[in-house]
Short mmCIF file of C-alpha atoms in Angstrom, two decimals:
data_model
loop_
_atom_site.label_atom_id
_atom_site.label_comp_id
_atom_site.label_asym_id
_atom_site.label_seq_id
_atom_site.Cartn_x
_atom_site.Cartn_y
_atom_site.Cartn_z
CA MET A 133 -18.40 -2.77 -5.01
CA HIS A 134 -17.91 -2.73 -1.24
CA LYS A 135 -17.81 -6.53 -1.49
CA LEU A 136 -14.12 -6.28 -2.49
CA ILE A 137 -13.29 -4.69 0.87
CA GLU A 138 -15.41 -7.29 2.66
CA ASP A 139 -13.48 -10.09 0.95
CA VAL A 140 -10.11 -8.71 2.08
CA VAL A 141 -11.32 -7.98 5.62
CA LEU A 142 -12.71 -11.52 5.92
CA GLN A 143 -9.34 -12.99 4.89
CA PHE A 144 -7.88 -11.48 8.07
CA VAL A 145 -10.87 -11.90 10.40
CA PRO A 146 -13.38 -14.49 9.13
CA ASP A 147 -15.87 -13.99 11.97
CA PHE A 148 -17.00 -10.43 11.15
CA SER A 149 -20.72 -10.02 11.77
CA ARG A 150 -23.04 -8.64 9.09
CA GLU A 151 -23.42 -5.47 11.19
CA GLU A 152 -19.63 -5.03 11.31
CA LEU A 153 -19.36 -5.51 7.55
CA ASP A 154 -22.27 -3.19 6.78
CA VAL A 155 -20.39 -0.20 8.20
CA ILE A 156 -18.17 -0.42 5.11
CA LYS A 157 -21.08 1.02 3.12
CA THR A 158 -21.42 4.02 5.43
CA LYS A 159 -17.80 4.79 6.29
CA PHE A 160 -15.95 4.13 3.01
CA TYR A 161 -16.57 6.50 0.09
CA PRO A 162 -15.49 6.34 -3.58
CA LYS A 163 -12.39 8.23 -4.66
CA SER A 164 -10.35 8.28 -7.85
CA LEU A 165 -6.96 9.54 -8.99
CA GLN A 166 -5.65 10.06 -12.49
CA LYS A 167 -2.23 8.76 -13.51
CA ASN A 168 0.53 10.81 -11.80
CA GLU A 169 -1.95 12.49 -9.42
CA HIS A 170 -1.01 12.45 -5.74
CA LEU A 171 -3.00 11.13 -2.81
CA VAL A 172 -0.53 12.67 -0.34
CA HIS A 173 2.30 15.16 -0.83
CA VAL A 174 5.32 15.47 1.46
CA GLY A 175 4.41 17.74 4.36
CA GLU A 176 0.66 17.03 4.20
CA ILE A 177 -1.11 15.06 6.89
CA ALA A 178 -2.53 11.80 5.53
CA SER A 179 -6.20 12.07 6.41
CA GLU A 180 -7.44 8.83 4.88
CA VAL A 181 -6.66 5.22 4.10
CA VAL A 182 -7.61 4.03 0.63
CA PHE A 183 -8.57 0.59 -0.61
CA ILE A 184 -7.58 0.19 -4.25
CA LYS A 185 -10.28 -1.31 -6.43
CA LYS A 186 -8.39 -0.71 -9.68
CA GLY A 187 -4.99 0.78 -10.40
CA LEU A 188 -1.51 1.02 -8.97
CA MET A 189 0.16 3.50 -6.63
CA ARG A 190 3.62 4.06 -5.25
CA ASN A 191 4.80 5.59 -2.01
CA TYR A 192 8.08 7.42 -2.40
CA VAL A 193 10.49 9.69 -0.56
CA PRO A 194 11.95 12.61 -2.52
CA LEU A 195 15.65 13.11 -1.86
CA ALA A 196 18.21 15.56 -3.22
CA LYS A 197 19.56 12.84 -5.53
CA GLY A 198 16.12 11.67 -6.75
CA GLN A 199 13.19 9.68 -5.46
CA VAL A 200 13.20 6.41 -3.55
CA THR A 201 10.10 4.25 -4.00
CA ASN A 202 9.37 2.39 -0.78
CA TYR A 203 6.03 0.70 -1.53
CA PHE A 204 3.79 -0.37 -4.39
CA ALA A 205 0.06 -0.64 -3.67
CA GLU A 206 -2.16 -2.45 -6.15
CA GLU A 207 -5.66 -3.82 -6.45
CA ARG A 208 -7.20 -5.29 -3.32
CA THR A 209 -4.75 -3.55 -0.99
CA PHE A 210 -4.97 -0.62 1.41
CA ASN A 211 -2.60 2.33 1.25
CA THR A 212 -1.73 5.46 3.17
CA SER A 213 1.31 7.20 4.55
CA ALA A 214 1.15 5.12 7.72
CA THR A 215 3.28 7.24 10.04
CA SER A 216 1.45 10.40 9.02
CA PHE A 217 -1.99 8.78 9.18
CA PHE A 218 -1.64 7.12 12.58
CA THR A 219 0.18 10.03 14.26
CA GLN A 220 -1.65 12.77 12.31
CA THR A 221 1.65 14.51 11.59
CA PRO A 222 3.08 15.77 8.26
CA SER A 223 4.10 13.01 5.87
CA TYR A 224 7.75 12.40 4.98
CA GLU A 225 6.64 10.53 1.85
CA ALA A 226 4.39 11.15 -1.13
CA ILE A 227 1.84 8.77 -2.65
CA GLN A 228 1.30 8.89 -6.41
CA ALA A 229 -0.98 7.00 -8.78
CA ILE A 230 1.18 5.37 -11.46
CA GLU A 231 -1.98 4.13 -13.16
CA PRO A 232 -5.48 5.64 -12.95
CA CYS A 233 -6.94 4.48 -9.63
CA GLU A 234 -10.46 3.74 -8.46
CA MET A 235 -10.59 3.44 -4.70
CA PHE A 236 -12.64 3.55 -1.56
CA ALA A 237 -11.40 5.80 1.23
CA ILE A 238 -12.05 6.14 4.94
CA LYS A 239 -11.16 9.16 7.06
CA HIS A 240 -8.87 8.85 10.08
CA ASP A 241 -11.58 9.70 12.61
CA ASP A 242 -14.03 7.22 11.06
CA LEU A 243 -11.48 4.40 11.20
CA GLN A 244 -10.69 5.22 14.82
CA GLU A 245 -14.43 5.11 15.55
CA LEU A 246 -14.64 1.64 13.96
CA TYR A 247 -11.74 0.49 16.15
CA ARG A 248 -13.46 1.82 19.29
CA THR A 249 -16.91 0.46 18.39
CA TYR A 250 -16.20 -2.97 16.90
CA HIS A 251 -13.70 -5.47 18.29
CA ASN A 252 -13.32 -7.20 14.90
CA TRP A 253 -12.39 -3.92 13.19
CA GLU A 254 -9.73 -3.32 15.83
CA ARG A 255 -8.54 -6.90 15.36
CA PHE A 256 -8.44 -6.45 11.58
CA GLY A 257 -6.38 -3.28 11.99
CA ARG A 258 -3.87 -5.07 14.22
CA LEU A 259 -3.55 -8.11 11.94
CA PHE A 260 -3.25 -5.95 8.84
CA ILE A 261 -0.51 -3.82 10.40
CA GLU A 262 1.29 -7.00 11.53
CA ALA A 263 1.26 -8.26 7.93
CA LEU A 264 2.66 -4.93 6.70
CA LEU A 265 5.40 -5.00 9.35
CA VAL A 266 6.43 -8.50 8.28
CA GLU A 267 6.56 -7.36 4.63
CA GLN A 268 8.59 -4.30 5.63
CA ASP A 269 10.97 -6.44 7.69
CA LEU A 270 11.54 -8.77 4.74
CA ARG A 271 12.32 -5.80 2.51
CA ILE A 272 14.83 -4.44 5.04
CA ARG A 273 16.50 -7.87 5.04
CA TRP A 274 16.74 -7.62 1.23
CA TYR A 275 18.84 -4.46 1.61
CA VAL A 276 21.01 -5.83 4.40
CA GLU A 277 21.57 -9.41 3.25
CA LEU A 278 21.18 -9.50 -0.54
CA SER A 279 23.21 -8.27 -3.46
CA ALA A 280 21.54 -6.16 -6.15
CA LYS A 281 21.18 -9.27 -8.32
CA GLU A 282 19.55 -11.19 -5.45
CA ARG A 283 17.24 -8.25 -4.61
CA TYR A 284 16.05 -8.15 -8.22
CA ALA A 285 15.47 -11.92 -8.21
CA ALA A 286 13.51 -11.59 -4.95
CA PHE A 287 11.43 -8.77 -6.48
CA VAL A 288 10.63 -10.86 -9.56
CA LYS A 289 9.67 -13.82 -7.37
CA THR A 290 7.59 -11.76 -4.93
CA TYR A 291 6.00 -9.29 -7.37
CA PRO A 292 6.08 -10.92 -10.84
CA HIS A 293 2.85 -9.17 -11.83
CA LEU A 294 4.44 -5.73 -11.32
CA ILE A 295 7.34 -6.19 -13.76
CA GLN A 296 5.22 -5.12 -16.76
CA ARG A 297 3.16 -2.51 -14.88
CA VAL A 298 5.89 -0.45 -13.21
CA GLN A 299 8.46 1.78 -14.89
CA GLN A 300 12.00 0.41 -14.67
CA TYR A 301 13.28 3.48 -12.80
CA HIS A 302 10.63 3.00 -10.08
CA ILE A 303 11.64 -0.65 -9.67
CA ALA A 304 15.30 0.40 -9.53
CA SER A 305 14.64 2.94 -6.79
CA PHE A 306 12.59 0.34 -4.87
CA LEU A 307 15.59 -2.02 -5.06
CA GLY A 308 18.11 0.67 -4.13
CA ILE A 309 19.99 0.52 -7.44
CA THR A 310 20.34 2.74 -10.50
CA PRO A 311 18.15 2.21 -13.57
CA GLU A 312 21.31 1.34 -15.51
CA SER A 313 22.21 -1.39 -13.01
CA LEU A 314 18.69 -2.77 -13.24
CA SER A 315 18.91 -2.79 -17.03
CA ARG A 316 22.14 -4.82 -16.84
CA LEU A 317 20.55 -7.26 -14.35
CA ARG A 318 17.49 -7.70 -16.57
CA SER A 319 19.61 -8.36 -19.66
CA ARG A 320 21.54 -11.09 -17.82
CA SER A 321 18.45 -12.92 -16.52
#
Protein backbone atom coordinates (compact mmCIF):
# COMPACT_ATOMS: atom_id res chain seq x y z
CA MET A 1 0.00 0.00 0.00
CA HIS A 2 2.95 2.34 0.52
CA LYS A 3 3.59 1.90 -3.21
CA LEU A 4 0.94 4.57 -3.90
CA ILE A 5 3.01 7.15 -2.02
CA GLU A 6 6.16 5.98 -3.81
CA ASP A 7 4.46 6.47 -7.19
CA VAL A 8 3.49 10.06 -6.38
CA VAL A 9 6.88 10.91 -4.88
CA LEU A 10 8.64 9.50 -7.96
CA GLN A 11 6.52 11.70 -10.24
CA PHE A 12 8.17 14.72 -8.60
CA VAL A 13 11.66 13.31 -8.02
CA PRO A 14 12.39 10.25 -10.20
CA ASP A 15 15.85 9.61 -8.75
CA PHE A 16 14.85 8.61 -5.20
CA SER A 17 17.04 5.78 -3.94
CA ARG A 18 15.55 2.59 -2.53
CA GLU A 19 16.75 3.66 0.93
CA GLU A 20 14.95 7.00 0.59
CA LEU A 21 11.74 5.27 -0.51
CA ASP A 22 11.93 2.64 2.22
CA VAL A 23 11.52 5.28 4.93
CA ILE A 24 7.90 5.59 3.78
CA LYS A 25 7.25 2.24 5.47
CA THR A 26 8.66 3.43 8.79
CA LYS A 27 7.49 7.05 8.91
CA PHE A 28 3.99 6.89 7.39
CA TYR A 29 1.24 5.13 9.36
CA PRO A 30 -2.34 4.17 8.41
CA LYS A 31 -5.18 6.47 9.41
CA SER A 32 -8.86 6.61 8.55
CA LEU A 33 -11.74 9.05 8.88
CA GLN A 34 -15.45 8.45 8.56
CA LYS A 35 -17.62 10.72 6.44
CA ASN A 36 -17.97 14.16 8.10
CA GLU A 37 -15.17 13.43 10.60
CA HIS A 38 -12.49 16.09 10.94
CA LEU A 39 -8.75 15.75 10.54
CA VAL A 40 -8.19 19.27 11.88
CA HIS A 41 -10.54 21.71 13.61
CA VAL A 42 -10.11 25.48 13.64
CA GLY A 43 -7.76 26.41 16.46
CA GLU A 44 -5.95 23.06 16.54
CA ILE A 45 -2.36 22.70 15.42
CA ALA A 46 -2.06 20.45 12.36
CA SER A 47 0.36 17.79 13.53
CA GLU A 48 0.42 15.61 10.42
CA VAL A 49 0.25 15.50 6.65
CA VAL A 50 -1.97 12.81 5.17
CA PHE A 51 -1.73 10.99 1.86
CA ILE A 52 -5.20 9.95 0.71
CA LYS A 53 -5.41 6.37 -0.52
CA LYS A 54 -9.20 6.40 -0.83
CA GLY A 55 -11.78 9.10 -0.21
CA LEU A 56 -12.27 12.83 -0.50
CA MET A 57 -11.67 15.70 1.91
CA ARG A 58 -12.28 19.42 1.94
CA ASN A 59 -10.46 22.24 3.67
CA TYR A 60 -12.78 25.04 4.69
CA VAL A 61 -12.90 28.27 6.66
CA PRO A 62 -15.95 28.83 8.87
CA LEU A 63 -17.26 32.38 8.67
CA ALA A 64 -20.21 34.14 10.30
CA LYS A 65 -22.16 33.83 7.03
CA GLY A 66 -21.28 30.15 6.44
CA GLN A 67 -18.33 28.10 5.33
CA VAL A 68 -15.94 28.73 2.46
CA THR A 69 -14.34 25.62 0.96
CA ASN A 70 -10.82 26.43 -0.19
CA TYR A 71 -9.47 23.02 -1.23
CA PHE A 72 -10.58 19.54 -2.24
CA ALA A 73 -8.13 16.69 -1.61
CA GLU A 74 -8.75 13.35 -3.27
CA GLU A 75 -7.02 10.05 -3.91
CA ARG A 76 -3.28 10.17 -4.52
CA THR A 77 -2.89 13.64 -3.00
CA PHE A 78 -1.45 14.97 0.24
CA ASN A 79 -3.41 17.23 2.58
CA THR A 80 -2.94 19.27 5.71
CA SER A 81 -3.62 22.75 6.97
CA ALA A 82 -0.36 24.01 5.48
CA THR A 83 0.09 27.24 7.44
CA SER A 84 -0.66 25.48 10.71
CA PHE A 85 1.49 22.45 9.89
CA PHE A 86 4.60 24.30 8.74
CA THR A 87 4.47 27.01 11.43
CA GLN A 88 3.03 24.75 14.16
CA THR A 89 0.44 27.39 15.04
CA PRO A 90 -3.36 27.05 15.44
CA SER A 91 -5.21 26.42 12.19
CA TYR A 92 -7.55 29.02 10.71
CA GLU A 93 -9.23 26.29 8.65
CA ALA A 94 -10.84 22.92 9.26
CA ILE A 95 -10.35 19.72 7.27
CA GLN A 96 -13.30 17.36 6.91
CA ALA A 97 -13.79 14.01 5.20
CA ILE A 98 -16.69 14.32 2.76
CA GLU A 99 -16.34 10.62 1.97
CA PRO A 100 -14.86 7.90 4.19
CA CYS A 101 -11.09 8.21 3.88
CA GLU A 102 -8.25 5.72 4.09
CA MET A 103 -4.93 7.49 4.40
CA PHE A 104 -1.32 7.34 5.43
CA ALA A 105 -0.07 10.06 7.77
CA ILE A 106 3.30 11.42 8.81
CA LYS A 107 3.95 13.58 11.86
CA HIS A 108 5.50 17.03 11.55
CA ASP A 109 8.72 16.08 13.33
CA ASP A 110 9.16 12.95 11.21
CA LEU A 111 8.74 14.91 7.97
CA GLN A 112 11.24 17.50 9.15
CA GLU A 113 13.66 14.67 9.94
CA LEU A 114 13.24 13.31 6.38
CA TYR A 115 13.99 16.78 5.01
CA ARG A 116 17.15 17.05 7.13
CA THR A 117 18.35 13.50 6.41
CA TYR A 118 17.57 12.99 2.72
CA HIS A 119 18.16 15.57 -0.01
CA ASN A 120 15.51 13.99 -2.28
CA TRP A 121 12.84 14.27 0.43
CA GLU A 122 13.68 17.94 0.86
CA ARG A 123 13.57 18.34 -2.92
CA PHE A 124 10.21 16.56 -3.09
CA GLY A 125 8.83 18.87 -0.40
CA ARG A 126 9.96 21.95 -2.31
CA LEU A 127 8.59 20.75 -5.66
CA PHE A 128 5.30 19.66 -4.12
CA ILE A 129 4.82 23.02 -2.40
CA GLU A 130 5.68 24.79 -5.67
CA ALA A 131 2.95 22.80 -7.43
CA LEU A 132 0.45 23.74 -4.70
CA LEU A 133 1.41 27.41 -4.94
CA VAL A 134 0.85 27.38 -8.69
CA GLU A 135 -2.58 25.76 -8.18
CA GLN A 136 -3.42 28.33 -5.50
CA ASP A 137 -2.30 31.18 -7.74
CA LEU A 138 -4.52 29.93 -10.57
CA ARG A 139 -7.48 29.77 -8.21
CA ILE A 140 -6.84 33.34 -7.04
CA ARG A 141 -6.82 34.41 -10.69
CA TRP A 142 -10.23 32.71 -11.10
CA TYR A 143 -11.65 35.03 -8.42
CA VAL A 144 -9.99 38.16 -9.77
CA GLU A 145 -10.38 37.68 -13.52
CA LEU A 146 -13.38 35.41 -14.11
CA SER A 147 -17.12 35.79 -13.80
CA ALA A 148 -19.10 33.22 -11.82
CA LYS A 149 -20.03 31.48 -15.08
CA GLU A 150 -16.38 31.35 -16.16
CA ARG A 151 -15.27 30.10 -12.70
CA TYR A 152 -17.79 27.27 -12.91
CA ALA A 153 -16.60 26.38 -16.43
CA ALA A 154 -12.99 26.40 -15.19
CA PHE A 155 -13.96 24.13 -12.28
CA VAL A 156 -15.71 21.67 -14.60
CA LYS A 157 -12.69 21.64 -16.92
CA THR A 158 -10.12 21.32 -14.11
CA TYR A 159 -12.03 18.99 -11.78
CA PRO A 160 -14.61 17.12 -13.90
CA HIS A 161 -14.34 14.04 -11.69
CA LEU A 162 -15.48 16.02 -8.62
CA ILE A 163 -18.82 17.21 -10.04
CA GLN A 164 -20.61 13.99 -9.03
CA ARG A 165 -18.66 13.45 -5.79
CA VAL A 166 -19.02 16.85 -4.12
CA GLN A 167 -22.20 18.43 -2.76
CA GLN A 168 -23.37 21.42 -4.79
CA TYR A 169 -23.13 23.79 -1.80
CA HIS A 170 -19.44 22.85 -1.30
CA ILE A 171 -18.71 23.54 -4.97
CA ALA A 172 -20.58 26.85 -4.71
CA SER A 173 -18.54 27.95 -1.69
CA PHE A 174 -15.33 26.90 -3.48
CA LEU A 175 -16.34 29.12 -6.41
CA GLY A 176 -17.39 32.03 -4.20
CA ILE A 177 -21.06 31.94 -5.25
CA THR A 178 -24.34 30.92 -3.65
CA PRO A 179 -25.78 27.42 -4.17
CA GLU A 180 -28.72 29.05 -5.98
CA SER A 181 -26.37 30.80 -8.42
CA LEU A 182 -24.57 27.54 -9.04
CA SER A 183 -27.88 25.80 -9.69
CA ARG A 184 -28.77 28.44 -12.30
CA LEU A 185 -25.32 28.09 -13.94
CA ARG A 186 -25.65 24.31 -14.06
CA SER A 187 -29.12 24.47 -15.62
CA ARG A 188 -27.82 26.77 -18.38
CA SER A 189 -24.82 24.60 -19.30
